[in-house]
């Protein structure tokens, strides 16, 4: 009898997790596109957001669901300018909760820094988040890419050690074809000094720099 009771409790406790997993499956393509720097439509982003919100109703303390929804919300802030401020605030809220639920998640700290800046926070406010990202995920691409984007866009305000850390992964990133368009976007959003440092680092491989320049030129021709 006790075994049946325990088994029943385990099944009941698993229901929210299973339900949340199935609810977000249709949103996976939109999230993959965002993570790889590809475009998605406003309609697809909104549909994915609704899926994640429904899943969070089942599992509100799930840090992965919170983090993924924040990624969708950040994209919605660009796709839906009329409601951009509301989307940006929600992204910050989701990522603050993610970091609180999983403080060892370096990607969450890096994305929180990114979301805070998008919402209008000064650079000095997010430096502690970037340091926590570096401490907890020193080699994880999902944590390093947001840091690279932030450092490139705010080059003059960044301490030297953050510049060095952010640029260290560029050659490794370049070997991953799926994220090359994202590297181009990061580069084009940066100022002259940041671009020069980027090129110097990637230029340690002459062929990589030539291929990168062709990709940049191709993106500008569209």
PDB file of N, CA and C in Angstrom, residues 44-99:
ATOM      1  N   UNK A  44       5.062  34.521 -34.798  1.00  0.00           N
ATOM      2  CA  UNK A  44       5.711  33.329 -34.233  1.00  0.00           C
ATOM      3  C   UNK A  44       6.249  33.608 -32.838  1.00  0.00           C
ATOM      4  N   UNK A  45       6.814  34.796 -32.641  1.00  0.00           N
ATOM      5  CA  UNK A  45       7.350  35.152 -31.327  1.00  0.00           C
ATOM      6  C   UNK A  45       6.233  35.241 -30.290  1.00  0.00           C
ATOM      7  N   UNK A  46       5.108  35.820 -30.672  1.00  0.00           N
ATOM      8  CA  UNK A  46       3.977  35.920 -29.754  1.00  0.00           C
ATOM      9  C   UNK A  46       3.411  34.541 -29.419  1.00  0.00           C
ATOM     10  N   UNK A  47       3.328  33.662 -30.412  1.00  0.00           N
ATOM     11  CA  UNK A  47       2.831  32.308 -30.163  1.00  0.00           C
ATOM     12  C   UNK A  47       3.759  31.561 -29.215  1.00  0.00           C
ATOM     13  N   UNK A  48       5.062  31.711 -29.420  1.00  0.00           N
ATOM     14  CA  UNK A  48       6.028  31.051 -28.541  1.00  0.00           C
ATOM     15  C   UNK A  48       5.939  31.613 -27.128  1.00  0.00           C
ATOM     16  N   UNK A  49       5.763  32.930 -27.019  1.00  0.00           N
ATOM     17  CA  UNK A  49       5.613  33.543 -25.706  1.00  0.00           C
ATOM     18  C   UNK A  49       4.407  32.981 -24.965  1.00  0.00           C
ATOM     19  N   UNK A  50       3.295  32.831 -25.676  1.00  0.00           N
ATOM     20  CA  UNK A  50       2.101  32.272 -25.034  1.00  0.00           C
ATOM     21  C   UNK A  50       2.349  30.836 -24.564  1.00  0.00           C
ATOM     22  N   UNK A  51       3.075  30.060 -25.352  1.00  0.00           N
ATOM     23  CA  UNK A  51       3.386  28.682 -24.958  1.00  0.00           C
ATOM     24  C   UNK A  51       4.209  28.657 -23.668  1.00  0.00           C
ATOM     25  N   UNK A  52       5.218  29.503 -23.607  1.00  0.00           N
ATOM     26  CA  UNK A  52       6.066  29.529 -22.409  1.00  0.00           C
ATOM     27  C   UNK A  52       5.317  30.068 -21.196  1.00  0.00           C
ATOM     28  N   UNK A  53       4.441  31.013 -21.407  1.00  0.00           N
ATOM     29  CA  UNK A  53       3.653  31.534 -20.290  1.00  0.00           C
ATOM     30  C   UNK A  53       2.723  30.469 -19.746  1.00  0.00           C
ATOM     31  N   UNK A  54       2.149  29.673 -20.638  1.00  0.00           N
ATOM     32  CA  UNK A  54       1.286  28.577 -20.193  1.00  0.00           C
ATOM     33  C   UNK A  54       2.103  27.527 -19.440  1.00  0.00           C
ATOM     34  N   UNK A  55       3.287  27.235 -19.938  1.00  0.00           N
ATOM     35  CA  UNK A  55       4.148  26.265 -19.260  1.00  0.00           C
ATOM     36  C   UNK A  55       4.555  26.760 -17.880  1.00  0.00           C
ATOM     37  N   UNK A  56       4.818  28.049 -17.766  1.00  0.00           N
ATOM     38  CA  UNK A  56       5.203  28.606 -16.466  1.00  0.00           C
ATOM     39  C   UNK A  56       4.048  28.595 -15.476  1.00  0.00           C
ATOM     40  N   UNK A  57       2.830  28.575 -15.975  1.00  0.00           N
ATOM     41  CA  UNK A  57       1.686  28.423 -15.069  1.00  0.00           C
ATOM     42  C   UNK A  57       1.728  27.057 -14.385  1.00  0.00           C
ATOM     43  N   UNK A  58       2.304  26.075 -15.074  1.00  0.00           N
ATOM     44  CA  UNK A  58       2.468  24.740 -14.493  1.00  0.00           C
ATOM     45  C   UNK A  58       3.709  24.677 -13.592  1.00  0.00           C
ATOM     46  N   UNK A  59       4.780  25.339 -14.029  1.00  0.00           N
ATOM     47  CA  UNK A  59       6.054  25.252 -13.288  1.00  0.00           C
ATOM     48  C   UNK A  59       6.668  26.649 -13.127  1.00  0.00           C
ATOM     49  N   UNK A  60       6.110  27.482 -12.245  1.00  0.00           N
ATOM     50  CA  UNK A  60       6.583  28.867 -12.112  1.00  0.00           C
ATOM     51  C   UNK A  60       8.000  28.992 -11.577  1.00  0.00           C
ATOM     52  N   UNK A  61       8.513  27.942 -10.925  1.00  0.00           N
ATOM     53  CA  UNK A  61       9.857  28.008 -10.348  1.00  0.00           C
ATOM     54  C   UNK A  61      10.902  27.339 -11.241  1.00  0.00           C
ATOM     55  N   UNK A  62      10.576  27.094 -12.490  1.00  0.00           N
ATOM     56  CA  UNK A  62      11.512  26.443 -13.407  1.00  0.00           C
ATOM     57  C   UNK A  62      12.424  27.506 -14.039  1.00  0.00           C
ATOM     58  N   UNK A  63      13.720  27.526 -13.692  1.00  0.00           N
ATOM     59  CA  UNK A  63      14.596  28.589 -14.200  1.00  0.00           C
ATOM     60  C   UNK A  63      14.823  28.510 -15.705  1.00  0.00           C
ATOM     61  N   UNK A  64      14.801  27.301 -16.268  1.00  0.00           N
ATOM     62  CA  UNK A  64      15.011  27.166 -17.710  1.00  0.00           C
ATOM     63  C   UNK A  64      13.860  27.783 -18.490  1.00  0.00           C
ATOM     64  N   UNK A  65      12.635  27.528 -18.041  1.00  0.00           N
ATOM     65  CA  UNK A  65      11.480  28.138 -18.699  1.00  0.00           C
ATOM     66  C   UNK A  65      11.534  29.658 -18.592  1.00  0.00           C
ATOM     67  N   UNK A  66      11.926  30.156 -17.428  1.00  0.00           N
ATOM     68  CA  UNK A  66      12.033  31.615 -17.241  1.00  0.00           C
ATOM     69  C   UNK A  66      13.069  32.203 -18.198  1.00  0.00           C
ATOM     70  N   UNK A  67      14.222  31.546 -18.270  1.00  0.00           N
ATOM     71  CA  UNK A  67      15.295  32.061 -19.121  1.00  0.00           C
ATOM     72  C   UNK A  67      14.895  32.037 -20.593  1.00  0.00           C
ATOM     73  N   UNK A  68      14.270  30.952 -21.006  1.00  0.00           N
ATOM     74  CA  UNK A  68      13.851  30.851 -22.408  1.00  0.00           C
ATOM     75  C   UNK A  68      12.779  31.886 -22.746  1.00  0.00           C
ATOM     76  N   UNK A  69      11.831  32.094 -21.828  1.00  0.00           N
ATOM     77  CA  UNK A  69      10.814  33.103 -22.113  1.00  0.00           C
ATOM     78  C   UNK A  69      11.434  34.493 -22.205  1.00  0.00           C
ATOM     79  N   UNK A  70      12.430  34.740 -21.392  1.00  0.00           N
ATOM     80  CA  UNK A  70      13.102  36.042 -21.450  1.00  0.00           C
ATOM     81  C   UNK A  70      13.746  36.271 -22.809  1.00  0.00           C
ATOM     82  N   UNK A  71      14.283  35.209 -23.417  1.00  0.00           N
ATOM     83  CA  UNK A  71      14.865  35.340 -24.748  1.00  0.00           C
ATOM     84  C   UNK A  71      13.792  35.740 -25.763  1.00  0.00           C
ATOM     85  N   UNK A  72      12.640  35.120 -25.653  1.00  0.00           N
ATOM     86  CA  UNK A  72      11.533  35.455 -26.550  1.00  0.00           C
ATOM     87  C   UNK A  72      11.056  36.890 -26.327  1.00  0.00           C
ATOM     88  N   UNK A  73      10.965  37.275 -25.070  1.00  0.00           N
ATOM     89  CA  UNK A  73      10.484  38.613 -24.727  1.00  0.00           C
ATOM     90  C   UNK A  73      11.449  39.688 -25.243  1.00  0.00           C
ATOM     91  N   UNK A  74      12.753  39.418 -25.143  1.00  0.00           N
ATOM     92  CA  UNK A  74      13.735  40.376 -25.649  1.00  0.00           C
ATOM     93  C   UNK A  74      13.570  40.588 -27.146  1.00  0.00           C
ATOM     94  N   UNK A  75      13.272  39.510 -27.873  1.00  0.00           N
ATOM     95  CA  UNK A  75      13.038  39.657 -29.309  1.00  0.00           C
ATOM     96  C   UNK A  75      11.726  40.407 -29.571  1.00  0.00           C
ATOM     97  N   UNK A  76      10.710  40.134 -28.753  1.00  0.00           N
ATOM     98  CA  UNK A  76       9.434  40.829 -28.913  1.00  0.00           C
ATOM     99  C   UNK A  76       9.586  42.330 -28.706  1.00  0.00           C
ATOM    100  N   UNK A  77      10.513  42.728 -27.857  1.00  0.00           N
ATOM    101  CA  UNK A  77      10.739  44.155 -27.638  1.00  0.00           C
ATOM    102  C   UNK A  77      11.196  44.840 -28.923  1.00  0.00           C
ATOM    103  N   UNK A  78      11.882  44.090 -29.795  1.00  0.00           N
ATOM    104  CA  UNK A  78      12.320  44.668 -31.072  1.00  0.00           C
ATOM    105  C   UNK A  78      11.224  44.572 -32.129  1.00  0.00           C
ATOM    106  N   UNK A  79      10.458  43.488 -32.081  1.00  0.00           N
ATOM    107  CA  UNK A  79       9.440  43.257 -33.095  1.00  0.00           C
ATOM    108  C   UNK A  79       8.162  44.056 -32.851  1.00  0.00           C
ATOM    109  N   UNK A  80       7.960  44.483 -31.613  1.00  0.00           N
ATOM    110  CA  UNK A  80       6.718  45.164 -31.224  1.00  0.00           C
ATOM    111  C   UNK A  80       7.064  46.494 -30.554  1.00  0.00           C
ATOM    112  N   UNK A  81       7.528  47.491 -31.314  1.00  0.00           N
ATOM    113  CA  UNK A  81       8.021  48.745 -30.734  1.00  0.00           C
ATOM    114  C   UNK A  81       7.008  49.452 -29.841  1.00  0.00           C
ATOM    115  N   UNK A  82       5.731  49.345 -30.163  1.00  0.00           N
ATOM    116  CA  UNK A  82       4.721  50.028 -29.364  1.00  0.00           C
ATOM    117  C   UNK A  82       4.635  49.537 -27.937  1.00  0.00           C
ATOM    118  N   UNK A  83       5.040  48.288 -27.703  1.00  0.00           N
ATOM    119  CA  UNK A  83       5.003  47.711 -26.351  1.00  0.00           C
ATOM    120  C   UNK A  83       6.404  47.366 -25.866  1.00  0.00           C
ATOM    121  N   UNK A  84       7.426  47.988 -26.473  1.00  0.00           N
ATOM    122  CA  UNK A  84       8.814  47.611 -26.181  1.00  0.00           C
ATOM    123  C   UNK A  84       9.169  47.744 -24.703  1.00  0.00           C
ATOM    124  N   UNK A  85       8.733  48.833 -24.065  1.00  0.00           N
ATOM    125  CA  UNK A  85       9.089  49.045 -22.658  1.00  0.00           C
ATOM    126  C   UNK A  85       8.531  47.928 -21.774  1.00  0.00           C
ATOM    127  N   UNK A  86       7.296  47.532 -22.050  1.00  0.00           N
ATOM    128  CA  UNK A  86       6.681  46.456 -21.257  1.00  0.00           C
ATOM    129  C   UNK A  86       7.427  45.145 -21.460  1.00  0.00           C
ATOM    130  N   UNK A  87       7.797  44.833 -22.705  1.00  0.00           N
ATOM    131  CA  UNK A  87       8.534  43.597 -22.977  1.00  0.00           C
ATOM    132  C   UNK A  87       9.903  43.619 -22.290  1.00  0.00           C
ATOM    133  N   UNK A  88      10.583  44.762 -22.339  1.00  0.00           N
ATOM    134  CA  UNK A  88      11.906  44.861 -21.720  1.00  0.00           C
ATOM    135  C   UNK A  88      11.837  44.662 -20.210  1.00  0.00           C
ATOM    136  N   UNK A  89      10.823  45.230 -19.583  1.00  0.00           N
ATOM    137  CA  UNK A  89      10.652  45.052 -18.135  1.00  0.00           C
ATOM    138  C   UNK A  89      10.393  43.592 -17.787  1.00  0.00           C
ATOM    139  N   UNK A  90       9.602  42.915 -18.617  1.00  0.00           N
ATOM    140  CA  UNK A  90       9.308  41.509 -18.366  1.00  0.00           C
ATOM    141  C   UNK A  90      10.555  40.650 -18.538  1.00  0.00           C
ATOM    142  N   UNK A  91      11.393  40.977 -19.526  1.00  0.00           N
ATOM    143  CA  UNK A  91      12.641  40.234 -19.716  1.00  0.00           C
ATOM    144  C   UNK A  91      13.531  40.360 -18.486  1.00  0.00           C
ATOM    145  N   UNK A  92      13.651  41.571 -17.955  1.00  0.00           N
ATOM    146  CA  UNK A  92      14.451  41.780 -16.748  1.00  0.00           C
ATOM    147  C   UNK A  92      13.879  40.984 -15.584  1.00  0.00           C
ATOM    148  N   UNK A  93      12.558  41.034 -15.416  1.00  0.00           N
ATOM    149  CA  UNK A  93      11.913  40.318 -14.319  1.00  0.00           C
ATOM    150  C   UNK A  93      12.161  38.811 -14.425  1.00  0.00           C
ATOM    151  N   UNK A  94      11.981  38.258 -15.630  1.00  0.00           N
ATOM    152  CA  UNK A  94      12.201  36.821 -15.812  1.00  0.00           C
ATOM    153  C   UNK A  94      13.645  36.437 -15.513  1.00  0.00           C
ATOM    154  N   UNK A  95      14.586  37.241 -15.955  1.00  0.00           N
ATOM    155  CA  UNK A  95      15.994  36.891 -15.762  1.00  0.00           C
ATOM    156  C   UNK A  95      16.446  37.111 -14.327  1.00  0.00           C
ATOM    157  N   UNK A  96      15.874  38.070 -13.645  1.00  0.00           N
ATOM    158  CA  UNK A  96      16.174  38.209 -12.212  1.00  0.00           C
ATOM    159  C   UNK A  96      15.714  36.967 -11.463  1.00  0.00           C
ATOM    160  N   UNK A  97      14.530  36.483 -11.806  1.00  0.00           N
ATOM    161  CA  UNK A  97      14.032  35.269 -11.156  1.00  0.00           C
ATOM    162  C   UNK A  97      14.875  34.062 -11.531  1.00  0.00           C
ATOM    163  N   UNK A  98      15.302  34.002 -12.784  1.00  0.00           N
ATOM    164  CA  UNK A  98      16.167  32.898 -13.218  1.00  0.00           C
ATOM    165  C   UNK A  98      17.463  32.880 -12.413  1.00  0.00           C
ATOM    166  N   UNK A  99      18.091  34.047 -12.293  1.00  0.00           N
ATOM    167  CA  UNK A  99      19.354  34.124 -11.550  1.00  0.00           C
ATOM    168  C   UNK A  99      19.153  33.782 -10.078  1.00  0.00           C
TER     169      UNK A  99
END
